[in-house]
CSV table of C-alpha atoms and ligand atoms in Angstrom, one decimal:
chain,number,residue,atom,x,y,z
A,10,MET,CA,-29.7,9.5,142.8
A,11,ASP,CA,-26.6,9.0,144.9
A,12,ALA,CA,-23.4,9.8,143.2
A,13,PRO,CA,-21.0,6.7,143.0
A,14,GLU,CA,-17.7,7.0,144.9
A,15,SER,CA,-15.2,8.2,142.2
A,16,GLY,CA,-12.1,9.1,144.2
A,17,ARG,CA,-11.8,12.4,142.3
A,18,SER,CA,-10.7,15.5,144.1
A,19,THR,CA,-13.6,17.8,144.8
A,20,ILE,CA,-13.4,21.4,143.4
A,21,PRO,CA,-15.9,23.9,144.9
A,22,ILE,CA,-18.6,24.5,142.4
A,23,PRO,CA,-20.6,27.8,142.3
A,24,HIS,CA,-24.3,27.9,143.3
A,25,ALA,CA,-23.8,24.6,145.2
A,26,ARG,CA,-24.7,22.3,142.3
A,27,PRO,CA,-25.9,19.0,143.4
A,28,ARG,CA,-23.1,16.4,143.5
A,29,THR,CA,-22.9,14.8,140.2
A,30,ASP,CA,-23.5,11.2,139.3
A,31,PHE,CA,-21.8,11.5,136.1
A,32,ASP,CA,-19.3,13.5,134.0
A,33,ALA,CA,-21.8,13.2,131.2
A,34,VAL,CA,-25.2,12.1,130.6
A,35,ILE,CA,-26.0,11.6,126.8
A,36,VAL,CA,-29.6,11.9,125.6
A,37,GLY,CA,-30.1,9.5,122.8
A,38,ALA,CA,-28.5,6.1,122.3
A,39,GLY,CA,-28.5,6.0,118.4
A,40,LEU,CA,-25.1,5.7,116.7
A,41,ILE,CA,-24.1,9.2,117.6
A,42,GLY,CA,-24.9,8.9,121.3
A,43,LEU,CA,-23.5,5.2,121.6
A,44,ALA,CA,-20.2,6.1,119.9
A,45,ALA,CA,-19.8,9.4,121.8
A,46,ALA,CA,-20.4,7.5,125.2
A,47,TRP,CA,-17.9,4.7,124.2
A,48,ARG,CA,-15.2,7.2,123.3
A,49,ALA,CA,-15.8,9.4,126.3
A,50,ALA,CA,-15.7,6.2,128.6
A,51,GLN,CA,-12.5,5.2,127.0
A,52,ARG,CA,-11.0,8.6,128.3
A,53,GLY,CA,-11.9,7.6,131.8
A,54,LEU,CA,-15.1,9.7,132.1
A,55,ARG,CA,-18.2,8.5,134.0
A,56,VAL,CA,-20.9,8.3,131.3
A,57,ALA,CA,-24.6,7.5,131.3
A,58,LEU,CA,-26.9,7.1,128.3
A,59,THR,CA,-30.6,7.5,128.3
A,60,ASP,CA,-33.0,6.2,125.7
A,61,PRO,CA,-36.2,4.2,125.9
A,62,GLU,CA,-35.4,2.2,122.9
A,63,PRO,CA,-31.5,2.2,122.3
A,64,GLY,CA,-30.6,1.8,118.7
A,65,SER,CA,-34.1,1.9,117.3
A,66,GLY,CA,-34.5,5.3,115.6
A,67,ALA,CA,-32.9,6.6,112.3
A,68,SER,CA,-29.7,4.7,113.0
A,69,HIS,CA,-31.6,1.5,112.8
A,70,VAL,CA,-33.6,2.3,109.7
A,71,ALA,CA,-30.6,3.8,107.7
A,72,ALA,CA,-28.8,2.1,104.8
A,73,GLY,CA,-25.3,2.6,106.1
A,74,MET,CA,-23.8,4.2,103.1
A,75,LEU,CA,-20.6,6.1,103.7
A,76,ALA,CA,-20.8,8.3,100.7
A,77,PRO,CA,-19.0,11.7,101.0
A,78,VAL,CA,-18.1,11.9,97.4
A,79,THR,CA,-21.3,10.6,95.7
A,80,GLU,CA,-23.4,12.7,98.0
A,81,ALA,CA,-21.1,15.9,97.7
A,82,HIS,CA,-23.2,19.2,97.0
A,83,TYR,CA,-22.2,22.6,95.7
A,84,GLY,CA,-21.9,25.1,98.4
A,85,GLU,CA,-21.3,22.4,101.1
A,86,GLU,CA,-17.5,22.2,100.8
A,87,ARG,CA,-16.9,22.5,104.6
A,88,LEU,CA,-19.4,19.7,105.3
A,89,LEU,CA,-17.6,17.7,102.6
A,90,ARG,CA,-14.3,18.1,104.4
A,91,LEU,CA,-15.8,16.8,107.7
A,92,ASN,CA,-17.5,13.9,105.8
A,93,LEU,CA,-14.1,13.0,104.2
A,94,ALA,CA,-12.4,13.2,107.6
A,95,SER,CA,-14.9,10.9,109.1
A,96,ALA,CA,-14.8,8.5,106.3
A,97,ALA,CA,-11.0,8.3,106.9
A,98,ARG,CA,-11.6,7.3,110.5
A,99,TYR,CA,-13.9,4.5,109.6
A,100,PRO,CA,-11.2,1.7,109.1
A,101,GLY,CA,-9.6,2.3,112.6
A,102,PHE,CA,-12.9,2.9,114.3
A,103,VAL,CA,-14.5,-0.4,113.1
A,104,ALA,CA,-11.4,-2.3,113.6
A,105,GLU,CA,-11.2,-1.2,117.2
A,106,LEU,CA,-15.0,-1.7,117.7
A,107,GLU,CA,-14.9,-5.2,116.3
A,108,ASP,CA,-12.0,-6.1,118.4
A,109,VAL,CA,-13.7,-4.8,121.6
A,110,ALA,CA,-17.3,-6.3,120.8
A,111,GLY,CA,-16.1,-9.5,119.2
A,112,THR,CA,-18.7,-9.0,116.4
A,113,PRO,CA,-18.5,-7.8,112.8
A,114,THR,CA,-19.8,-4.3,111.6
A,115,GLY,CA,-20.3,-5.2,107.9
A,116,TYR,CA,-17.7,-2.4,106.8
A,117,ALA,CA,-17.1,-3.1,103.1
A,118,THR,CA,-14.8,-1.1,100.9
A,119,HIS,CA,-15.9,-2.0,97.4
A,120,GLY,CA,-16.6,1.6,96.3
A,121,THR,CA,-19.8,3.0,94.9
A,122,LEU,CA,-21.1,3.1,91.3
A,123,ALA,CA,-23.4,6.0,90.4
A,124,VAL,CA,-25.2,5.6,87.2
A,125,ALA,CA,-27.5,7.6,84.9
A,126,PHE,CA,-30.5,6.5,83.1
A,127,ASP,CA,-31.6,9.2,80.5
A,128,THR,CA,-30.1,12.3,78.9
A,129,GLY,CA,-31.1,14.6,81.9
A,130,ASP,CA,-29.7,12.1,84.4
A,131,ARG,CA,-26.5,11.9,82.3
A,132,ALA,CA,-26.2,15.7,82.6
A,133,MET,CA,-26.6,15.6,86.3
A,134,LEU,CA,-23.8,13.0,86.7
A,135,ALA,CA,-21.5,14.9,84.4
A,136,ASP,CA,-21.9,17.9,86.6
A,137,LEU,CA,-21.2,15.8,89.6
A,138,ALA,CA,-18.1,14.5,87.9
A,139,ALA,CA,-16.9,18.1,87.0
A,140,PHE,CA,-17.4,19.1,90.7
A,141,HIS,CA,-15.3,16.0,91.8
A,142,ARG,CA,-12.5,17.0,89.3
A,143,ARG,CA,-12.5,20.6,90.5
A,144,LEU,CA,-12.1,19.4,94.2
A,145,GLY,CA,-9.7,16.8,93.3
A,146,LEU,CA,-12.0,13.9,94.5
A,147,ALA,CA,-11.3,10.4,93.1
A,148,SER,CA,-14.1,9.4,90.6
A,149,GLU,CA,-13.9,7.7,87.3
A,150,PRO,CA,-16.4,8.3,84.5
A,151,MET,CA,-17.7,5.2,82.7
A,152,THR,CA,-19.7,4.3,79.8
A,153,GLY,CA,-22.9,2.2,80.3
A,154,ARG,CA,-21.1,-0.9,79.0
A,155,GLU,CA,-18.3,-0.4,81.5
A,156,CYS,CA,-20.8,0.0,84.2
A,157,ARG,CA,-22.4,-3.4,83.3
A,158,VAL,CA,-18.9,-5.0,83.4
A,159,ARG,CA,-18.8,-4.1,87.0
A,160,GLU,CA,-22.5,-4.8,87.6
A,161,PRO,CA,-23.8,-7.3,85.2
A,162,LEU,CA,-27.4,-7.0,86.4
A,163,LEU,CA,-27.7,-3.3,85.6
A,164,SER,CA,-30.3,-2.4,83.0
A,165,PRO,CA,-29.3,-2.1,79.3
A,166,ASP,CA,-30.8,1.3,79.6
A,167,VAL,CA,-28.1,2.7,82.0
A,168,GLN,CA,-26.2,5.1,79.8
A,169,SER,CA,-23.3,6.2,81.8
A,170,GLY,CA,-21.7,6.0,85.4
A,171,LEU,CA,-19.2,7.2,87.8
A,172,PHE,CA,-17.2,4.8,89.8
A,173,VAL,CA,-16.2,6.3,93.3
A,174,PRO,CA,-13.5,4.2,94.8
A,175,GLY,CA,-13.5,5.8,98.3
A,176,ASP,CA,-17.3,5.7,99.0
A,177,HIS,CA,-18.1,2.5,101.1
A,178,GLN,CA,-20.7,1.1,103.4
A,179,VAL,CA,-21.3,-0.3,106.8
A,180,ASP,CA,-24.0,-2.4,108.2
A,181,ASN,CA,-25.6,0.1,110.5
A,182,ARG,CA,-27.5,-2.6,112.5
A,183,LEU,CA,-24.3,-4.6,113.1
A,184,LEU,CA,-22.6,-1.3,114.0
A,185,LEU,CA,-25.4,-0.6,116.6
A,186,ALA,CA,-25.0,-4.1,118.1
A,187,ALA,CA,-21.3,-3.7,118.3
A,188,LEU,CA,-21.5,-0.4,120.0
A,189,LEU,CA,-24.1,-1.7,122.5
A,190,THR,CA,-21.6,-4.5,123.4
A,191,ALA,CA,-18.8,-2.0,123.6
A,192,ILE,CA,-20.6,0.5,126.0
A,193,ALA,CA,-21.5,-2.6,128.2
A,194,ARG,CA,-17.8,-3.6,128.4
A,195,GLU,CA,-17.1,0.0,129.5
A,196,HIS,CA,-19.8,-0.3,132.2
A,197,ILE,CA,-21.6,2.7,130.8
A,198,ALA,CA,-24.9,3.2,132.6
A,199,LEU,CA,-27.7,2.7,130.2
A,200,TYR,CA,-31.2,3.9,131.3
A,201,ARG,CA,-33.9,2.6,129.1
A,202,GLU,CA,-36.0,5.5,129.9
A,203,ARG,CA,-37.3,8.7,128.2
A,204,ALA,CA,-35.5,11.9,129.1
A,205,ALA,CA,-38.5,13.9,130.4
A,206,GLU,CA,-36.6,17.2,131.1
A,207,LEU,CA,-33.3,19.0,130.9
A,208,VAL,CA,-32.3,20.0,134.5
A,209,VAL,CA,-31.2,23.6,134.5
A,210,THR,CA,-29.9,25.1,137.8
A,211,HIS,CA,-29.0,28.8,138.0
A,212,ASP,CA,-28.6,29.0,134.1
A,213,VAL,CA,-26.4,25.8,134.0
A,214,ALA,CA,-27.4,22.4,132.6
A,215,THR,CA,-27.1,20.1,135.6
A,216,GLY,CA,-28.7,16.9,134.5
A,217,VAL,CA,-31.6,15.2,133.1
A,218,ARG,CA,-34.9,14.1,134.7
A,219,LEU,CA,-36.2,10.8,133.4
A,220,ALA,CA,-39.7,9.8,132.8
A,221,ASP,CA,-39.8,7.5,135.8
A,222,GLY,CA,-39.0,10.5,138.0
A,223,GLN,CA,-35.3,10.0,138.8
A,224,THR,CA,-32.7,12.7,138.1
A,225,LEU,CA,-29.2,12.0,136.7
A,226,HIS,CA,-27.0,14.8,137.9
A,227,ALA,CA,-24.1,15.4,135.6
A,228,ASP,CA,-21.4,17.9,134.9
A,229,HIS,CA,-22.5,17.9,131.2
A,230,VAL,CA,-25.5,16.9,129.3
A,231,VAL,CA,-25.0,15.9,125.5
A,232,LEU,CA,-28.1,16.2,123.3
A,233,ALA,CA,-27.8,13.4,120.7
A,234,ALA,CA,-31.4,12.5,120.2
A,235,GLY,CA,-31.6,13.2,116.4
A,236,CYS,CA,-34.6,15.0,115.4
A,237,HIS,CA,-36.0,14.9,118.9
A,238,SER,CA,-33.0,16.8,120.3
A,239,THR,CA,-34.6,20.2,120.4
A,240,SER,CA,-38.0,19.2,121.7
A,241,LEU,CA,-36.6,18.2,125.1
A,242,PRO,CA,-38.6,20.0,127.8
A,243,GLY,CA,-36.5,22.4,129.7
A,244,LEU,CA,-34.2,23.3,126.8
A,245,PRO,CA,-34.2,27.1,127.0
A,246,SER,CA,-35.3,28.8,123.8
A,247,GLY,CA,-32.6,30.1,121.5
A,248,VAL,CA,-29.9,27.7,122.7
A,249,LEU,CA,-30.2,25.5,119.6
A,250,PRO,CA,-32.0,26.2,116.3
A,251,PRO,CA,-35.0,23.9,115.5
A,252,ILE,CA,-34.0,20.5,114.2
A,253,ARG,CA,-36.6,19.3,111.6
A,254,PRO,CA,-37.4,15.6,110.9
A,255,VAL,CA,-36.9,14.6,107.4
A,256,LYS,CA,-38.7,11.4,106.6
A,257,GLY,CA,-36.9,8.7,104.6
A,258,GLN,CA,-38.8,5.5,103.6
A,259,ILE,CA,-36.5,2.7,103.0
A,260,LEU,CA,-36.9,-1.0,101.8
A,261,ARG,CA,-35.1,-4.2,102.5
A,262,LEU,CA,-35.3,-7.0,100.1
A,263,SER,CA,-33.6,-10.4,100.4
A,264,VAL,CA,-31.4,-12.1,97.7
A,265,PRO,CA,-31.8,-15.9,98.0
A,266,ALA,CA,-28.9,-17.7,99.5
A,267,GLY,CA,-26.8,-19.4,97.0
A,268,ALA,CA,-27.8,-17.1,94.3
A,269,ALA,CA,-25.0,-15.3,92.3
A,270,PRO,CA,-24.1,-11.9,93.9
A,271,PHE,CA,-26.9,-9.5,93.0
A,272,LEU,CA,-24.8,-6.4,93.2
A,273,ASN,CA,-21.1,-6.2,94.1
A,274,ARG,CA,-21.1,-2.8,95.6
A,275,ALA,CA,-23.5,0.1,96.5
A,276,VAL,CA,-25.1,1.3,93.3
A,277,ARG,CA,-26.9,4.7,93.2
A,278,GLY,CA,-28.7,6.3,90.5
A,279,VAL,CA,-30.9,9.0,89.1
A,280,VAL,CA,-33.7,7.5,87.3
A,281,ARG,CA,-35.7,10.2,85.5
A,282,GLY,CA,-34.6,12.8,88.1
A,283,ARG,CA,-35.4,10.6,91.1
A,284,GLN,CA,-32.5,9.5,93.4
A,285,VAL,CA,-32.2,6.0,94.5
A,286,TYR,CA,-29.6,3.8,96.1
A,287,LEU,CA,-29.3,0.0,96.4
A,288,VAL,CA,-26.9,-1.3,99.0
A,289,PRO,CA,-26.0,-5.0,99.0
A,290,ARG,CA,-25.1,-6.8,102.3
A,291,GLU,CA,-22.8,-9.7,102.4
A,292,HIS,CA,-25.6,-11.8,104.1
A,293,GLY,CA,-28.0,-11.4,101.2
A,294,GLU,CA,-29.9,-8.3,102.2
A,295,LEU,CA,-30.5,-5.5,99.7
A,296,VAL,CA,-31.3,-2.0,101.1
A,297,VAL,CA,-33.2,0.3,98.8
A,298,GLY,CA,-33.6,3.9,99.8
A,299,ALA,CA,-34.7,6.5,100.3
A,300,THR,CA,-37.5,9.0,100.1
A,301,VAL,CA,-36.8,12.6,101.3
A,302,GLU,CA,-40.1,14.1,102.8
A,303,GLU,CA,-40.6,17.1,104.9
A,304,GLN,CA,-43.8,16.4,106.8
A,305,GLY,CA,-43.1,16.5,110.5
A,306,PHE,CA,-43.0,13.5,112.9
A,307,ASP,CA,-44.5,11.0,110.7
A,308,THR,CA,-43.1,7.5,110.2
A,309,GLN,CA,-46.0,6.0,108.3
A,310,VAL,CA,-44.9,4.1,105.3
A,311,THR,CA,-46.9,4.8,102.2
A,312,ALA,CA,-47.9,2.9,99.0
A,313,GLY,CA,-46.5,5.9,97.0
A,314,GLY,CA,-43.2,5.8,98.8
A,315,VAL,CA,-42.8,2.2,98.2
A,316,TYR,CA,-43.9,2.4,94.5
A,317,GLU,CA,-41.4,5.4,93.8
A,318,LEU,CA,-38.5,3.4,95.3
A,319,LEU,CA,-39.2,0.2,93.6
A,320,ARG,CA,-39.9,1.8,90.2
A,321,ALA,CA,-36.6,3.6,90.4
A,322,ALA,CA,-34.7,0.5,91.7
A,323,HIS,CA,-36.3,-1.6,89.0
A,324,GLY,CA,-35.2,0.9,86.3
A,325,LEU,CA,-31.6,0.4,87.3
A,326,VAL,CA,-31.8,-3.3,88.1
A,327,PRO,CA,-34.7,-5.0,86.7
A,328,GLY,CA,-34.1,-8.2,88.8
A,329,VAL,CA,-35.2,-6.5,92.0
A,330,GLY,CA,-38.6,-7.4,90.9
A,331,GLU,CA,-38.0,-11.1,91.6
A,332,LEU,CA,-36.8,-10.5,95.3
A,333,PRO,CA,-38.8,-11.0,98.3
A,334,LEU,CA,-39.6,-7.6,100.0
A,335,THR,CA,-38.8,-8.2,103.6
A,336,GLU,CA,-39.2,-4.9,105.4
A,337,VAL,CA,-40.5,-1.4,104.8
A,338,ARG,CA,-39.7,1.4,107.3
A,339,ALA,CA,-39.5,5.1,107.7
A,340,GLY,CA,-36.9,6.9,109.7
A,341,LEU,CA,-36.6,10.6,110.5
A,342,ARG,CA,-33.3,12.3,109.6
A,343,PRO,CA,-32.4,15.3,111.9
A,344,GLY,CA,-32.1,18.3,109.7
A,345,SER,CA,-30.5,21.6,111.0
A,346,PRO,CA,-31.1,24.9,109.2
A,347,ASP,CA,-28.0,24.5,107.0
A,348,ASN,CA,-28.2,20.6,106.8
A,349,ALA,CA,-24.8,20.3,108.6
A,350,PRO,CA,-24.3,18.9,112.0
A,351,ILE,CA,-24.3,20.9,115.3
A,352,LEU,CA,-21.4,19.9,117.4
A,353,GLY,CA,-20.0,21.2,120.6
A,354,PRO,CA,-20.7,23.5,123.6
A,355,THR,CA,-23.8,25.5,123.6
A,356,ASP,CA,-24.4,29.0,125.1
A,357,LEU,CA,-26.0,27.1,128.1
A,358,PRO,CA,-23.1,26.1,130.2
A,359,GLY,CA,-23.0,22.3,130.7
A,360,LEU,CA,-25.0,21.7,127.5
A,361,ILE,CA,-23.2,20.1,124.5
A,362,ALA,CA,-24.9,19.4,121.1
A,363,ALA,CA,-24.3,16.4,118.9
A,364,THR,CA,-27.2,16.5,116.6
A,365,GLY,CA,-28.4,17.8,113.1
A,366,HIS,CA,-26.6,15.1,111.2
A,367,PHE,CA,-29.3,15.0,108.5
A,368,ARG,CA,-28.2,12.5,105.7
A,369,ASN,CA,-24.7,11.9,107.2
A,370,GLY,CA,-25.4,10.4,110.6
A,371,VAL,CA,-23.8,7.0,110.0
A,372,LEU,CA,-20.8,8.6,108.1
A,373,LEU,CA,-20.2,11.3,110.8
A,374,THR,CA,-20.4,8.8,113.7
A,375,PRO,CA,-16.6,8.3,114.2
A,376,ILE,CA,-15.7,12.0,114.1
A,377,THR,CA,-18.7,13.2,116.1
A,378,ALA,CA,-17.7,10.6,118.9
A,379,ASP,CA,-14.1,12.0,118.8
A,380,VAL,CA,-15.3,15.6,118.9
A,381,ILE,CA,-17.7,15.0,121.9
A,382,ALA,CA,-15.2,12.9,123.8
A,383,GLU,CA,-12.5,15.6,123.4
A,384,THR,CA,-14.9,18.3,124.4
A,385,LEU,CA,-15.9,16.5,127.5
A,386,ALA,CA,-12.4,15.6,128.5
A,387,THR,CA,-10.8,19.0,127.8
A,388,GLY,CA,-13.5,21.4,127.8
A,389,GLN,CA,-12.7,22.5,124.3
A,390,PRO,CA,-13.9,21.0,120.9
A,391,PRO,CA,-11.1,20.0,118.6
A,392,GLN,CA,-10.4,22.0,115.5
A,393,THR,CA,-12.1,19.6,113.3
A,394,ALA,CA,-15.4,20.9,114.7
A,395,GLU,CA,-14.8,24.5,113.6
A,396,GLY,CA,-17.7,25.9,111.6
A,397,PHE,CA,-20.1,23.4,113.1
A,398,GLU,CA,-20.6,25.2,116.5
A,399,PRO,CA,-24.1,25.7,117.7
A,400,GLN,CA,-23.5,29.5,117.8
A,401,ARG,CA,-23.4,29.8,114.0
A,402,PHE,CA,-27.0,30.1,114.0
A,403,SER,CA,-27.3,32.9,116.6
A,404,GLU,CA,-28.6,36.3,115.6
A,405,LYS,CA,-25.1,37.9,116.2
A,406,ALA,CA,-23.5,35.4,113.8
A,407,ALA,CA,-26.1,35.9,111.3
A,408,LEU,CA,-25.2,39.7,111.2
A,409,THR,CA,-21.5,39.3,110.9
B,25,LIG,N1,-27.6,9.2,103.4
B,25,LIG,C1,-28.6,8.5,102.8
B,25,LIG,C2,-30.0,9.2,103.1
B,25,LIG,O1,-30.1,10.0,103.9
B,25,LIG,O2,-30.9,8.8,102.6
């Protein structure tokens, strides 16, 4: 492909690289790829995105919970800090995006209520509350009755709860739509094609060959293809660790128009040891998720998955049994070996990673976009990305 005239000064490049069409080609147009492209273009970079079906993968299936505190886990304090930092960027991120796109994102800040059902569930929630206290995270223990004052449709069997005022939600599908508008406004080239091969010239990533045969030459390639990131042909072995697909089945129900609000905020619970979350949208949708299944690239929905989710959701809020079931989908979360994202330059010059977000892809979208744009613009990832480098999985890192 011919490079567009850019007016930039030309610096001699070793090995006579092909003249580039773009400063960066981003493989994958889910939330991560789209937001990174938008932020990079805002910094004046020439960006292309490639994806056969933009916005159709895990980003589309997700529930849009922004839950760094209710999803905090022991031993993942570094990830928690990144999650909190990204949550803090959400208000500015969505305000700017809504302004540019002219459409809403469904960002709602009503907090999250985590509830427990039986004695074992209560103990798990009490452990989580103690963890929050130790880390100074805002969460407020509640009795079952106090939970029902906030959410009158909760089952009388709910025994206790934890109100987390800083865990919010966004409508991931509205967010995708707004980002697609924003990248069009920035005149970012969107190729609705599968990336068939990473082009490597003299040990440098120099572009991407598309399934239709054309090659996009770029100074940098950003891998943002979720669980498909590491199966891109041409990617030298050892540059990135394997990213595993972790299946999540998720349901959408519909609350009839004009009915009283079904839930006022995201409610999550442990029902006899099984985790479930219910996320109400302003326009009447109720998202119920999600299974966590490790069985490869399988997006089949199963009777067992739907049954387990509905049983747990019905345990928390018996009224779900009356709601029309409008959608059942399965998405594949991209899991890295330590379940934390992989961000920044790899050991293959020219190749940058933005993958492995596992259960936090929607939440980590703003900070990932900023990290990737900064890396592309300056050659250096910002300090926020420290500890999430691709090199942390290398043999040498494992020995130190
Ligand atoms: N963060 C929600 C999920 O992965 O199911």
